[in-house]
XYZ file of C-alpha atoms in Angstrom:
407
model
C 58.121 87.987 107.607
C 59.505 84.827 109.094
C 62.890 86.310 108.420
C 61.834 89.376 110.410
C 60.190 87.217 113.365
C 63.790 85.257 112.448
C 65.476 87.724 113.747
C 63.174 89.514 116.556
C 63.944 85.874 118.362
C 67.827 85.702 117.925
C 68.089 88.823 119.389
C 65.659 88.356 122.540
C 67.986 85.276 123.199
C 71.092 87.432 122.955
C 69.564 90.225 125.475
C 68.337 86.794 127.630
C 72.036 85.975 127.636
C 73.748 89.244 127.663
C 71.619 90.041 131.261
C 72.704 86.706 132.831
C 76.307 87.522 132.011
C 76.945 89.581 135.205
C 75.407 87.302 137.891
C 76.790 83.996 136.115
C 80.447 85.314 135.813
C 80.602 85.444 139.659
C 79.336 81.707 140.142
C 81.697 80.400 137.853
C 84.881 82.758 139.252
C 83.579 81.541 142.957
C 86.484 80.288 144.581
C 87.387 76.436 144.142
C 88.649 77.167 147.723
C 85.399 77.749 148.964
C 83.924 74.561 147.976
C 86.372 72.270 148.679
C 86.987 73.390 152.017
C 82.894 73.596 152.451
C 82.896 69.689 150.920
C 85.479 68.548 153.012
C 85.051 69.612 155.864
C 81.249 70.589 156.574
C 79.104 68.074 154.031
C 81.150 65.183 153.989
C 84.358 65.042 156.088
C 84.232 60.495 156.593
C 84.521 60.879 152.903
C 88.038 61.927 152.594
C 90.867 59.560 154.044
C 93.612 61.585 153.065
C 93.743 65.820 153.794
C 93.511 67.492 150.639
C 95.024 71.523 150.321
C 92.433 73.484 149.645
C 93.867 76.672 149.760
C 96.102 75.367 146.917
C 92.829 74.842 144.321
C 92.789 78.345 142.749
C 96.349 78.145 142.445
C 96.368 74.408 140.593
C 93.250 75.687 138.023
C 93.052 79.054 136.859
C 89.943 79.604 135.150
C 89.099 81.236 131.366
C 87.823 84.350 132.657
C 84.930 85.604 130.738
C 85.590 82.629 128.102
C 81.928 81.789 126.369
C 82.785 78.246 127.048
C 82.294 78.938 130.276
C 79.252 81.560 130.561
C 77.290 79.122 127.875
C 77.859 75.444 130.138
C 77.264 77.771 133.597
C 73.675 78.658 132.155
C 72.644 75.502 130.048
C 75.448 72.311 131.343
C 74.436 69.880 134.146
C 77.289 68.488 133.986
C 79.226 71.996 135.687
C 81.897 71.796 133.358
C 84.463 74.845 133.656
C 87.292 75.629 130.830
C 91.371 76.311 132.082
C 94.699 76.142 132.539
C 96.495 73.264 135.328
C 99.314 74.259 136.388
C 99.061 77.771 134.050
C 100.290 75.096 131.272
C 97.671 73.107 130.553
C 94.518 72.872 128.868
C 91.881 71.207 131.706
C 88.201 70.981 132.575
C 86.806 71.421 136.506
C 83.584 69.610 136.974
C 81.844 68.901 140.323
C 80.276 65.803 141.227
C 77.408 67.425 143.256
C 75.530 69.770 140.797
C 72.219 69.929 141.682
C 73.040 69.615 145.650
C 72.851 65.841 144.765
C 74.589 64.879 147.625
C 72.512 67.211 150.178
C 69.633 65.429 149.104
C 70.816 62.233 149.219
C 71.933 62.892 152.752
C 68.711 63.920 153.750
C 67.214 60.783 152.240
C 69.489 58.592 154.533
C 68.931 60.818 157.665
C 65.015 60.069 157.121
C 65.355 56.350 156.170
C 67.234 56.386 159.790
C 64.775 55.690 163.289
C 64.792 57.721 164.655
C 66.083 60.595 161.808
C 69.002 62.109 163.810
C 68.669 65.629 164.664
C 71.886 66.151 163.739
C 72.503 65.072 160.074
C 75.503 63.653 159.249
C 76.883 60.341 157.127
C 78.202 58.787 160.002
C 76.600 57.690 162.829
C 77.673 56.817 166.186
C 81.136 57.246 164.903
C 80.614 54.688 161.863
C 79.411 55.009 158.318
C 78.523 51.538 157.650
C 74.942 52.761 157.623
C 75.795 55.355 155.195
C 77.306 52.583 153.210
C 74.652 50.310 153.532
C 71.635 53.213 151.838
C 74.104 54.377 149.168
C 74.916 50.605 148.076
C 70.642 50.632 148.202
C 70.154 53.255 146.565
C 73.028 52.851 143.312
C 71.156 49.261 142.941
C 67.652 49.782 143.310
C 65.672 48.116 140.232
C 63.963 51.094 138.622
C 66.442 53.358 138.659
C 67.688 54.429 134.969
C 70.307 57.156 135.006
C 73.714 57.013 135.587
C 75.846 54.122 136.865
C 73.866 50.670 136.587
C 75.282 47.335 137.191
C 74.640 44.120 135.618
C 74.035 41.134 135.706
C 70.846 41.886 137.521
C 70.741 38.573 139.267
C 74.031 39.827 141.206
C 74.354 43.220 141.318
C 75.528 42.656 145.075
C 79.082 40.771 144.319
C 79.437 42.831 141.218
C 79.326 46.232 143.301
C 81.281 44.713 145.413
C 83.961 43.488 143.221
C 83.997 47.063 141.151
C 84.626 48.626 144.629
C 87.487 46.326 144.962
C 88.919 47.014 141.331
C 89.455 50.851 142.155
C 92.969 51.884 144.057
C 92.650 50.931 146.978
C 93.991 54.484 148.207
C 90.400 56.411 147.608
C 87.845 56.214 150.287
C 84.552 53.704 149.818
C 81.888 56.198 151.462
C 83.391 58.380 148.518
C 83.442 56.030 145.603
C 80.063 55.025 147.015
C 78.218 58.804 146.532
C 80.372 59.060 142.831
C 78.805 56.388 141.544
C 75.418 57.315 143.056
C 75.725 60.555 141.608
C 79.213 60.716 138.712
C 80.609 57.795 138.052
C 83.119 59.638 136.220
C 86.315 60.717 138.396
C 86.441 56.562 139.568
C 86.440 55.419 135.666
C 89.300 57.855 134.459
C 90.678 56.586 137.746
C 90.420 52.525 137.854
C 91.132 53.703 133.759
C 94.371 55.146 133.847
C 96.271 51.957 135.841
C 95.413 49.487 132.663
C 98.573 48.889 130.692
C 96.509 49.863 127.306
C 95.523 53.592 127.474
C 91.217 54.283 126.870
C 90.520 56.659 125.054
C 89.338 58.891 128.293
C 90.173 61.924 129.802
C 93.251 62.343 132.014
C 92.392 62.457 135.882
C 94.299 65.318 136.630
C 93.489 65.941 140.163
C 90.581 65.423 142.365
C 89.594 67.853 145.182
C 86.279 67.453 147.923
C 83.308 66.181 145.110
C 85.286 67.723 142.265
C 88.346 66.636 140.075
C 90.107 68.132 137.018
C 90.650 66.545 133.425
C 92.424 66.707 130.661
C 90.656 69.152 127.773
C 91.123 66.626 124.401
C 90.106 68.810 121.881
C 87.074 69.613 120.234
C 83.819 68.184 119.745
C 83.594 65.844 116.523
C 80.777 68.259 115.177
C 83.843 70.567 113.984
C 84.673 67.848 112.144
C 81.810 66.522 109.931
C 82.898 69.426 106.966
C 86.790 67.697 107.224
C 87.654 65.850 104.461
C 86.345 62.058 103.960
C 89.859 60.716 104.592
C 90.392 62.754 108.297
C 86.809 60.968 108.780
C 87.908 57.663 108.220
C 90.886 57.950 109.900
C 88.460 59.338 113.168
C 85.959 56.853 112.426
C 89.019 54.111 112.859
C 89.696 54.930 116.370
C 86.197 55.136 117.555
C 85.267 51.536 115.964
C 88.471 50.740 117.881
C 87.522 52.315 121.172
C 84.132 50.513 121.253
C 85.715 47.671 121.076
C 88.231 48.501 123.889
C 84.765 49.508 126.217
C 82.835 46.444 124.988
C 85.843 43.834 126.242
C 86.465 46.243 129.541
C 89.051 46.576 132.573
C 89.709 43.531 134.736
C 86.313 41.677 133.705
C 83.873 44.702 133.822
C 82.490 45.664 130.143
C 81.287 49.129 130.177
C 78.405 49.967 127.774
C 78.398 53.398 126.627
C 74.651 53.999 126.837
C 75.210 58.036 125.294
C 77.492 57.645 123.165
C 76.618 61.262 120.531
C 78.872 64.019 118.314
C 78.822 66.037 121.938
C 80.602 63.340 124.074
C 83.434 62.725 121.176
C 86.775 64.854 121.965
C 88.793 64.818 118.333
C 92.189 66.116 118.165
C 93.779 65.949 115.138
C 98.194 66.658 114.903
C 100.874 66.344 111.828
C 98.657 67.610 109.326
C 95.586 65.792 110.323
C 96.809 62.634 109.704
C 97.452 62.087 113.718
C 94.035 62.068 114.848
C 93.312 61.485 119.076
C 90.128 60.715 120.284
C 88.611 60.973 123.918
C 85.202 59.603 125.311
C 83.841 62.172 127.654
C 81.055 62.697 130.472
C 81.276 59.079 131.802
C 78.307 59.587 133.873
C 75.965 57.353 132.357
C 77.253 53.612 132.043
C 76.040 50.208 131.844
C 79.006 48.108 133.395
C 78.621 44.883 133.177
C 80.220 42.121 135.075
C 81.161 38.954 133.039
C 83.115 37.692 135.680
C 79.833 36.591 137.635
C 78.672 32.963 138.280
C 75.225 34.032 137.462
C 75.196 33.534 133.610
C 74.389 30.849 132.311
C 74.643 29.469 128.886
C 71.432 30.715 127.358
C 72.322 34.528 127.562
C 76.434 34.562 126.829
C 75.991 37.024 123.490
C 73.030 40.022 123.462
C 72.871 41.733 119.730
C 70.613 44.918 119.938
C 68.120 45.665 117.917
C 67.523 48.679 116.895
C 65.152 51.265 118.768
C 63.189 53.435 116.752
C 64.114 56.651 119.148
C 63.368 60.226 117.691
C 66.845 62.663 119.167
C 67.964 59.878 121.876
C 69.650 56.288 121.624
C 67.095 53.709 123.021
C 68.103 50.020 124.523
C 66.334 48.081 127.099
C 68.819 48.134 130.196
C 67.204 44.462 131.313
C 67.956 42.634 127.857
C 71.472 44.075 128.193
C 71.898 42.928 131.724
C 70.462 39.451 131.077
C 73.656 38.652 129.188
C 77.544 37.843 129.703
C 78.660 40.056 126.609
C 76.670 43.129 124.424
C 77.087 44.217 121.242
C 75.360 47.856 122.126
C 78.679 49.815 121.937
C 79.442 48.602 118.203
C 76.038 49.704 117.549
C 75.880 53.096 118.654
C 79.558 53.748 116.931
C 77.756 51.973 113.934
C 75.115 54.362 114.139
C 77.134 57.225 114.871
C 79.059 56.756 111.573
C 75.804 55.665 109.327
C 73.317 58.354 110.523
C 72.311 60.857 112.867
C 69.987 59.468 115.564
C 67.025 60.207 113.208
C 67.794 57.813 110.790
C 69.556 60.834 108.715
C 72.141 59.364 106.614
C 73.690 62.555 105.502
C 74.310 63.670 109.732
C 76.091 60.435 109.595
C 79.974 60.967 109.843
C 81.177 58.708 107.324
C 78.287 59.291 104.893
C 78.126 63.030 105.491
C 76.746 64.835 102.151
C 76.551 68.110 103.187
C 80.334 69.121 101.710
C 81.896 66.468 99.758
C 79.465 63.401 98.878
C 81.069 63.760 95.400
C 84.571 62.899 96.455
C 83.013 59.981 98.702
C 81.451 58.639 95.789
C 83.609 59.460 92.559
C 87.060 59.036 94.335
C 86.424 56.316 97.236
C 86.307 53.561 95.423
C 85.127 51.211 98.370
C 82.194 54.094 99.338
C 79.290 51.941 98.431
C 80.785 48.462 100.072
C 81.115 50.967 103.420
C 78.090 52.514 102.906
C 76.268 48.874 102.588
C 78.265 46.733 105.988
C 77.325 50.490 108.397
C 73.745 50.092 107.444
C 74.172 46.355 107.739
C 75.477 46.677 111.230
C 73.004 49.282 112.396
C 69.213 47.705 110.439
C 70.257 43.960 110.278
C 67.315 42.628 113.326
C 69.160 39.202 114.881
C 68.950 36.853 114.602
C 70.350 36.131 110.899
C 72.905 38.953 111.145
C 76.651 38.776 110.871
C 78.548 39.640 114.235
C 79.259 43.218 114.595
C 82.890 42.439 115.582
C 83.131 41.239 111.864
C 81.076 43.812 110.381
C 83.148 46.881 111.742
C 86.476 44.684 111.228
C 85.486 45.309 107.681
C 85.067 48.629 107.670
C 88.689 48.938 109.224
C 90.128 46.494 106.280
C 88.491 49.015 103.996
C 89.497 52.458 105.816
C 93.136 50.783 106.585
C 93.450 50.345 101.636
C 92.668 53.929 101.846
C 94.149 55.848 105.044
C 97.531 55.477 106.802
C 96.688 54.389 110.331
């Protein structure tokens, strides 16, 4: 009886999804030229310093028509990610900052805040966008906001925001940057990180038009690699650890704490008989940006050691704790947890502890399997104080990995 019920519900789900397809295909194939023209000419012409040729967009990025990736993402994905080809040859993802009409809603809030509210609502008032910028700064830094991009330290967030804006490519428009920071900071971060000599493991920003952007498609999600050999998974783990250390070090004094590290937000590409591993951290819209150079830090709050917080199907942390310190090991903890277990504490669901396929290989052929497990368990479950620094623990993990695989 249970089997029959399950088949019924699966069939019902397929019928519902299939009914969506004709309608949704029209939506996902909507002309990007039309979106570009609306956003640049009507929604916020003051956001775009240099003119964009909207006529060229549909030729630069060709959507994969009929792609299940696009159909499913259009129905369920809040990031409105669409897969296609950029310049005919490069696999790419197109995303919209203005999902769920977020910018229209902010514009309405801005106009309501003015006294008297203008009849014709625009970001520019009296030929100036200064009032709009002040409104967006206040919205970005409001104390009760927990989603999106958050700036730290708490006592000097405004100064941190201003320094961050100055660190971004000076050819970009400040009003656009503020709206992006408020709604989806990913294209701004990709722009900032692209200027580094040592590339960060993030997608490459190919192009931006209106409130949309095109980034590189960097492989399959980490979910697809849990069934690979332990040696391949160790190579992936090594890249993840190095990425966590790199984001924690940050750029230009800004430490970047990833608050949504999970297998869906890590893209992996294997080359050369799976010996060359490339990873990319995607969906960088929920981050804490810590200004380590802020003069408001004191000697009592230099380093924050994250304590595990039980949270079913989620990643829990105390934002105020992280933002009080000059540095945190939040990224390191998140990667340790991803390698050890899933978010319910289930060991067989961790990337390195995966026991569904080759647990015998792990125990019999990997001589340091127990040591590796102990290190990851220490990293996740040891409650400070009285714990070793997580940087030291992960360097020990890297030493074990380097003894087994060529990096």
